[in-house]
Short mmCIF file of the C-alpha atoms (twelve columns), coordinates in Angstrom:
data_MODEL
# 
_entry.id   MODEL 
# 
loop_
_atom_site.group_PDB 
_atom_site.id 
_atom_site.type_symbol 
_atom_site.label_atom_id 
_atom_site.label_alt_id 
_atom_site.label_comp_id 
_atom_site.label_asym_id 
_atom_site.label_seq_id 
_atom_site.Cartn_x 
_atom_site.Cartn_y 
_atom_site.Cartn_z 
_atom_site.pdbx_PDB_model_num 
ATOM 1   C CA . UNK A 1   72.907 1.903  23.953 1 
ATOM 2   C CA . UNK A 2   73.142 5.690  23.722 1 
ATOM 3   C CA . UNK A 3   69.974 7.585  24.602 1 
ATOM 4   C CA . UNK A 4   68.994 11.004 23.259 1 
ATOM 5   C CA . UNK A 5   70.569 10.404 19.852 1 
ATOM 6   C CA . UNK A 6   67.981 12.341 17.826 1 
ATOM 7   C CA . UNK A 7   70.621 14.545 16.158 1 
ATOM 8   C CA . UNK A 8   72.061 11.413 14.518 1 
ATOM 9   C CA . UNK A 9   69.128 11.631 12.108 1 
ATOM 10  C CA . UNK A 10  71.112 14.325 10.319 1 
ATOM 11  C CA . UNK A 11  73.649 11.711 9.215  1 
ATOM 12  C CA . UNK A 12  71.042 9.823  7.169  1 
ATOM 13  C CA . UNK A 13  70.433 10.216 3.451  1 
ATOM 14  C CA . UNK A 14  67.039 11.631 2.509  1 
ATOM 15  C CA . UNK A 15  65.410 8.236  1.772  1 
ATOM 16  C CA . UNK A 16  66.638 6.811  5.083  1 
ATOM 17  C CA . UNK A 17  65.692 10.022 6.888  1 
ATOM 18  C CA . UNK A 18  62.124 9.909  5.592  1 
ATOM 19  C CA . UNK A 19  61.624 6.231  6.486  1 
ATOM 20  C CA . UNK A 20  63.184 6.623  9.944  1 
ATOM 21  C CA . UNK A 21  61.207 9.772  10.748 1 
ATOM 22  C CA . UNK A 22  58.014 8.120  9.502  1 
ATOM 23  C CA . UNK A 23  58.538 5.307  11.990 1 
ATOM 24  C CA . UNK A 24  59.290 7.809  14.749 1 
ATOM 25  C CA . UNK A 25  56.153 9.801  14.037 1 
ATOM 26  C CA . UNK A 26  54.037 6.665  14.454 1 
ATOM 27  C CA . UNK A 27  55.758 5.861  17.769 1 
ATOM 28  C CA . UNK A 28  55.361 9.401  19.100 1 
ATOM 29  C CA . UNK A 29  51.719 9.717  18.090 1 
ATOM 30  C CA . UNK A 30  50.880 6.307  19.539 1 
ATOM 31  C CA . UNK A 31  52.526 7.190  22.835 1 
ATOM 32  C CA . UNK A 32  50.855 10.619 22.974 1 
ATOM 33  C CA . UNK A 33  47.424 9.101  22.363 1 
ATOM 34  C CA . UNK A 34  48.036 6.395  24.959 1 
ATOM 35  C CA . UNK A 35  49.140 8.947  27.564 1 
ATOM 36  C CA . UNK A 36  46.099 11.107 26.833 1 
ATOM 37  C CA . UNK A 37  43.724 8.158  27.237 1 
ATOM 38  C CA . UNK A 38  45.345 7.284  30.553 1 
ATOM 39  C CA . UNK A 39  45.128 10.937 31.646 1 
ATOM 40  C CA . UNK A 40  41.383 10.967 30.975 1 
ATOM 41  C CA . UNK A 41  40.949 7.638  32.785 1 
ATOM 42  C CA . UNK A 42  42.905 8.900  35.809 1 
ATOM 43  C CA . UNK A 43  40.858 12.084 35.967 1 
ATOM 44  C CA . UNK A 44  37.568 10.201 35.820 1 
ATOM 45  C CA . UNK A 45  38.807 7.937  38.597 1 
ATOM 46  C CA . UNK A 46  39.418 10.951 40.822 1 
ATOM 47  C CA . UNK A 47  43.196 11.111 40.426 1 
ATOM 48  C CA . UNK A 48  43.433 14.720 39.335 1 
ATOM 49  C CA . UNK A 49  47.174 15.192 39.777 1 
ATOM 50  C CA . UNK A 50  48.035 11.954 37.984 1 
ATOM 51  C CA . UNK A 51  45.665 12.865 35.182 1 
ATOM 52  C CA . UNK A 52  47.116 16.321 34.670 1 
ATOM 53  C CA . UNK A 53  50.697 14.991 34.754 1 
ATOM 54  C CA . UNK A 54  49.894 12.348 32.152 1 
ATOM 55  C CA . UNK A 55  48.054 14.961 30.099 1 
ATOM 56  C CA . UNK A 56  51.131 17.186 30.167 1 
ATOM 57  C CA . UNK A 57  53.321 14.290 29.057 1 
ATOM 58  C CA . UNK A 58  50.877 13.590 26.223 1 
ATOM 59  C CA . UNK A 59  51.233 17.180 25.031 1 
ATOM 60  C CA . UNK A 60  55.031 16.967 25.165 1 
ATOM 61  C CA . UNK A 61  55.055 13.750 23.121 1 
ATOM 62  C CA . UNK A 62  52.719 15.380 20.595 1 
ATOM 63  C CA . UNK A 63  55.084 18.366 20.510 1 
ATOM 64  C CA . UNK A 64  57.967 16.008 19.671 1 
ATOM 65  C CA . UNK A 65  55.845 14.735 16.769 1 
ATOM 66  C CA . UNK A 66  55.590 18.260 15.368 1 
ATOM 67  C CA . UNK A 67  59.246 19.033 16.085 1 
ATOM 68  C CA . UNK A 68  60.134 15.996 13.989 1 
ATOM 69  C CA . UNK A 69  57.777 17.078 11.204 1 
ATOM 70  C CA . UNK A 70  59.384 20.523 11.226 1 
ATOM 71  C CA . UNK A 71  62.817 18.882 10.931 1 
ATOM 72  C CA . UNK A 72  61.678 17.437 7.602  1 
ATOM 73  C CA . UNK A 73  60.745 20.933 6.460  1 
ATOM 74  C CA . UNK A 74  64.143 22.406 7.448  1 
ATOM 75  C CA . UNK A 75  66.922 22.650 4.845  1 
ATOM 76  C CA . UNK A 76  69.531 19.913 5.133  1 
ATOM 77  C CA . UNK A 77  72.650 20.714 7.159  1 
ATOM 78  C CA . UNK A 78  72.737 22.921 10.219 1 
ATOM 79  C CA . UNK A 79  69.029 23.715 9.912  1 
ATOM 80  C CA . UNK A 80  67.905 20.230 10.940 1 
ATOM 81  C CA . UNK A 81  70.626 19.552 13.511 1 
ATOM 82  C CA . UNK A 82  70.168 22.907 15.249 1 
ATOM 83  C CA . UNK A 83  66.396 22.497 15.319 1 
ATOM 84  C CA . UNK A 84  66.499 18.983 16.794 1 
ATOM 85  C CA . UNK A 85  69.283 19.748 19.256 1 
ATOM 86  C CA . UNK A 86  67.528 22.814 20.664 1 
ATOM 87  C CA . UNK A 87  63.953 21.577 20.787 1 
ATOM 88  C CA . UNK A 88  63.401 17.812 20.855 1 
ATOM 89  C CA . UNK A 89  64.531 17.186 24.454 1 
ATOM 90  C CA . UNK A 90  63.774 20.606 25.946 1 
ATOM 91  C CA . UNK A 91  60.727 20.875 28.238 1 
ATOM 92  C CA . UNK A 92  60.250 24.581 27.552 1 
ATOM 93  C CA . UNK A 93  60.462 24.181 23.780 1 
ATOM 94  C CA . UNK A 94  57.915 21.386 23.857 1 
ATOM 95  C CA . UNK A 95  55.680 23.479 26.109 1 
ATOM 96  C CA . UNK A 96  55.857 26.392 23.675 1 
ATOM 97  C CA . UNK A 97  54.880 24.084 20.826 1 
ATOM 98  C CA . UNK A 98  51.915 22.788 22.832 1 
ATOM 99  C CA . UNK A 99  50.667 26.260 23.731 1 
ATOM 100 C CA . UNK A 100 51.229 27.674 20.255 1 
ATOM 101 C CA . UNK A 101 48.799 25.191 18.743 1 
ATOM 102 C CA . UNK A 102 46.058 26.860 20.800 1 
ATOM 103 C CA . UNK A 103 46.778 30.249 19.157 1 
ATOM 104 C CA . UNK A 104 45.655 31.822 15.875 1 
ATOM 105 C CA . UNK A 105 48.539 34.007 14.613 1 
ATOM 106 C CA . UNK A 106 47.942 36.296 11.663 1 
ATOM 107 C CA . UNK A 107 51.489 36.056 10.348 1 
ATOM 108 C CA . UNK A 108 54.917 34.764 11.269 1 
ATOM 109 C CA . UNK A 109 55.699 37.980 13.145 1 
ATOM 110 C CA . UNK A 110 52.936 37.005 15.580 1 
ATOM 111 C CA . UNK A 111 54.511 33.564 15.971 1 
ATOM 112 C CA . UNK A 112 57.955 35.053 16.601 1 
ATOM 113 C CA . UNK A 113 56.570 37.514 19.152 1 
ATOM 114 C CA . UNK A 114 54.723 34.778 21.026 1 
ATOM 115 C CA . UNK A 115 57.737 32.460 21.081 1 
ATOM 116 C CA . UNK A 116 60.115 35.243 22.171 1 
ATOM 117 C CA . UNK A 117 57.821 36.167 25.049 1 
ATOM 118 C CA . UNK A 118 57.365 32.532 26.051 1 
ATOM 119 C CA . UNK A 119 61.113 31.864 26.178 1 
ATOM 120 C CA . UNK A 120 61.873 34.518 28.819 1 
ATOM 121 C CA . UNK A 121 63.265 32.841 31.959 1 
ATOM 122 C CA . UNK A 122 62.310 35.678 34.338 1 
ATOM 123 C CA . UNK A 123 59.989 38.643 33.955 1 
ATOM 124 C CA . UNK A 124 58.591 41.498 36.050 1 
ATOM 125 C CA . UNK A 125 54.915 41.844 36.877 1 
ATOM 126 C CA . UNK A 126 52.559 42.764 39.719 1 
ATOM 127 C CA . UNK A 127 49.337 44.585 40.624 1 
ATOM 128 C CA . UNK A 128 50.951 47.997 40.147 1 
ATOM 129 C CA . UNK A 129 53.162 47.060 37.230 1 
ATOM 130 C CA . UNK A 130 56.587 45.610 38.011 1 
ATOM 131 C CA . UNK A 131 56.800 44.769 41.721 1 
ATOM 132 C CA . UNK A 132 57.627 41.059 41.550 1 
ATOM 133 C CA . UNK A 133 59.932 38.758 39.629 1 
ATOM 134 C CA . UNK A 134 58.259 35.691 38.096 1 
ATOM 135 C CA . UNK A 135 59.712 32.572 36.521 1 
ATOM 136 C CA . UNK A 136 58.828 31.378 33.038 1 
ATOM 137 C CA . UNK A 137 55.170 30.398 33.281 1 
ATOM 138 C CA . UNK A 138 55.374 27.290 31.111 1 
ATOM 139 C CA . UNK A 139 58.207 25.856 33.206 1 
ATOM 140 C CA . UNK A 140 56.625 27.043 36.461 1 
ATOM 141 C CA . UNK A 141 53.251 25.482 35.685 1 
ATOM 142 C CA . UNK A 142 54.816 22.181 34.669 1 
ATOM 143 C CA . UNK A 143 56.855 21.944 37.877 1 
ATOM 144 C CA . UNK A 144 53.960 23.040 40.096 1 
ATOM 145 C CA . UNK A 145 51.869 20.177 38.719 1 
ATOM 146 C CA . UNK A 146 54.518 17.534 39.446 1 
ATOM 147 C CA . UNK A 147 57.013 18.439 42.167 1 
ATOM 148 C CA . UNK A 148 57.201 19.414 45.803 1 
ATOM 149 C CA . UNK A 149 60.014 21.910 46.445 1 
ATOM 150 C CA . UNK A 150 61.725 24.083 49.033 1 
ATOM 151 C CA . UNK A 151 61.514 27.684 47.849 1 
ATOM 152 C CA . UNK A 152 62.549 31.169 48.844 1 
ATOM 153 C CA . UNK A 153 60.227 34.123 48.370 1 
ATOM 154 C CA . UNK A 154 61.047 37.596 49.643 1 
ATOM 155 C CA . UNK A 155 62.702 36.972 53.063 1 
ATOM 156 C CA . UNK A 156 61.105 33.594 53.785 1 
ATOM 157 C CA . UNK A 157 61.836 29.966 52.926 1 
ATOM 158 C CA . UNK A 158 59.141 27.294 52.911 1 
ATOM 159 C CA . UNK A 159 57.982 24.029 51.351 1 
ATOM 160 C CA . UNK A 160 55.439 23.953 48.531 1 
ATOM 161 C CA . UNK A 161 53.486 21.016 47.193 1 
ATOM 162 C CA . UNK A 162 51.872 20.555 43.760 1 
ATOM 163 C CA . UNK A 163 49.201 23.173 43.212 1 
ATOM 164 C CA . UNK A 164 45.753 21.561 43.388 1 
ATOM 165 C CA . UNK A 165 44.309 24.391 41.304 1 
ATOM 166 C CA . UNK A 166 46.459 23.187 38.399 1 
ATOM 167 C CA . UNK A 167 45.461 19.535 38.745 1 
ATOM 168 C CA . UNK A 168 42.362 19.265 36.580 1 
ATOM 169 C CA . UNK A 169 42.810 16.266 34.299 1 
ATOM 170 C CA . UNK A 170 41.960 16.741 30.599 1 
ATOM 171 C CA . UNK A 171 38.666 15.555 29.124 1 
ATOM 172 C CA . UNK A 172 39.417 16.327 25.477 1 
ATOM 173 C CA . UNK A 173 42.592 15.951 23.399 1 
ATOM 174 C CA . UNK A 174 44.666 19.157 23.211 1 
ATOM 175 C CA . UNK A 175 44.938 20.920 19.866 1 
ATOM 176 C CA . UNK A 176 48.534 19.831 19.328 1 
ATOM 177 C CA . UNK A 177 47.480 16.178 19.588 1 
ATOM 178 C CA . UNK A 178 44.449 16.668 17.345 1 
ATOM 179 C CA . UNK A 179 46.646 18.183 14.624 1 
ATOM 180 C CA . UNK A 180 49.167 15.345 14.876 1 
ATOM 181 C CA . UNK A 181 46.397 12.769 14.572 1 
ATOM 182 C CA . UNK A 182 44.884 14.629 11.592 1 
ATOM 183 C CA . UNK A 183 48.249 14.691 9.793  1 
ATOM 184 C CA . UNK A 184 48.622 10.946 10.319 1 
ATOM 185 C CA . UNK A 185 45.089 10.236 9.114  1 
ATOM 186 C CA . UNK A 186 45.723 12.344 6.000  1 
ATOM 187 C CA . UNK A 187 48.678 10.132 5.137  1 
ATOM 188 C CA . UNK A 188 51.304 12.812 5.622  1 
ATOM 189 C CA . UNK A 189 53.478 10.765 7.972  1 
ATOM 190 C CA . UNK A 190 54.422 8.076  5.456  1 
ATOM 191 C CA . UNK A 191 57.924 8.126  3.986  1 
ATOM 192 C CA . UNK A 192 56.740 9.057  0.426  1 
ATOM 193 C CA . UNK A 193 54.588 11.866 1.834  1 
ATOM 194 C CA . UNK A 194 57.505 13.192 3.894  1 
ATOM 195 C CA . UNK A 195 59.553 13.327 0.693  1 
ATOM 196 C CA . UNK A 196 56.886 15.612 -0.803 1 
ATOM 197 C CA . UNK A 197 56.808 17.746 2.342  1 
ATOM 198 C CA . UNK A 198 60.594 18.161 2.220  1 
ATOM 199 C CA . UNK A 199 60.654 18.978 -1.500 1 
ATOM 200 C CA . UNK A 200 58.114 21.791 -1.167 1 
ATOM 201 C CA . UNK A 201 58.929 23.216 2.262  1 
ATOM 202 C CA . UNK A 202 62.720 23.259 2.042  1 
ATOM 203 C CA . UNK A 203 62.461 25.796 -0.767 1 
ATOM 204 C CA . UNK A 204 59.894 27.970 1.022  1 
ATOM 205 C CA . UNK A 205 61.323 31.076 2.675  1 
ATOM 206 C CA . UNK A 206 59.444 32.215 5.791  1 
ATOM 207 C CA . UNK A 207 59.740 35.825 6.960  1 
ATOM 208 C CA . UNK A 208 57.854 37.962 9.481  1 
ATOM 209 C CA . UNK A 209 55.372 39.012 6.813  1 
ATOM 210 C CA . UNK A 210 54.481 35.441 5.855  1 
ATOM 211 C CA . UNK A 211 50.748 35.212 6.471  1 
ATOM 212 C CA . UNK A 212 48.547 32.383 7.657  1 
ATOM 213 C CA . UNK A 213 46.984 32.363 4.185  1 
ATOM 214 C CA . UNK A 214 50.332 31.705 2.509  1 
ATOM 215 C CA . UNK A 215 51.064 28.826 4.869  1 
ATOM 216 C CA . UNK A 216 47.598 27.426 4.304  1 
ATOM 217 C CA . UNK A 217 48.213 27.536 0.551  1 
ATOM 218 C CA . UNK A 218 51.434 25.595 1.037  1 
ATOM 219 C CA . UNK A 219 49.614 23.010 3.110  1 
ATOM 220 C CA . UNK A 220 47.000 22.655 0.363  1 
ATOM 221 C CA . UNK A 221 49.769 21.995 -2.166 1 
ATOM 222 C CA . UNK A 222 51.363 19.331 0.023  1 
ATOM 223 C CA . UNK A 223 48.298 17.331 0.946  1 
ATOM 224 C CA . UNK A 224 46.957 16.328 -2.506 1 
ATOM 225 C CA . UNK A 225 50.474 15.488 -3.691 1 
ATOM 226 C CA . UNK A 226 51.127 13.289 -0.686 1 
ATOM 227 C CA . UNK A 227 47.843 11.478 -0.967 1 
ATOM 228 C CA . UNK A 228 48.349 10.549 -4.645 1 
ATOM 229 C CA . UNK A 229 51.695 8.843  -4.016 1 
ATOM 230 C CA . UNK A 230 51.300 5.049  -4.483 1 
# 
């Protein structure tokens, strides 16, 4: 068995791609929902750290759902393979997906700006402007919820443990999971529906000026078509 073989999807013909991705979307959504339910249960039982870790995993599995959906919308060839290779197994990419679903961008330039800022590994900040160097906040927050570590700050070294202030288990599903569940309930994760998604979205050119309204119009065109497929 060879794990982490997601890029092999690119070798499939469109019919096989749509059926295989449809099955994967069901698996990912089921796992994300299960992890979220267990996160809520752990939090209610007083296991805050366990709940927040499971909640984070639920968001990452939901992000993989959307990464797979976006692969269907990419043009065939390097578009799909590059997208899957760079994002499906990457903690930061999945974290950016999860956080982006909490935002309300006006156009694609807003999306690009947010993603570019979120990808920075190190940045300068501080009470007076730029006194300290900070790590990427998505990666930092994830690790502070899970791991103990030996760190160096200024001239000192010391041990740190998971930050209790970051260990509040979720009570409600995150937006990225709600959207995934809504897409599944609308029938857009079936193989015939994915064929419609690919047909419309592969031809659509997105630029910085592409507005939320244009994307919403595209979504409106996809949904009725998908739902009328026998």
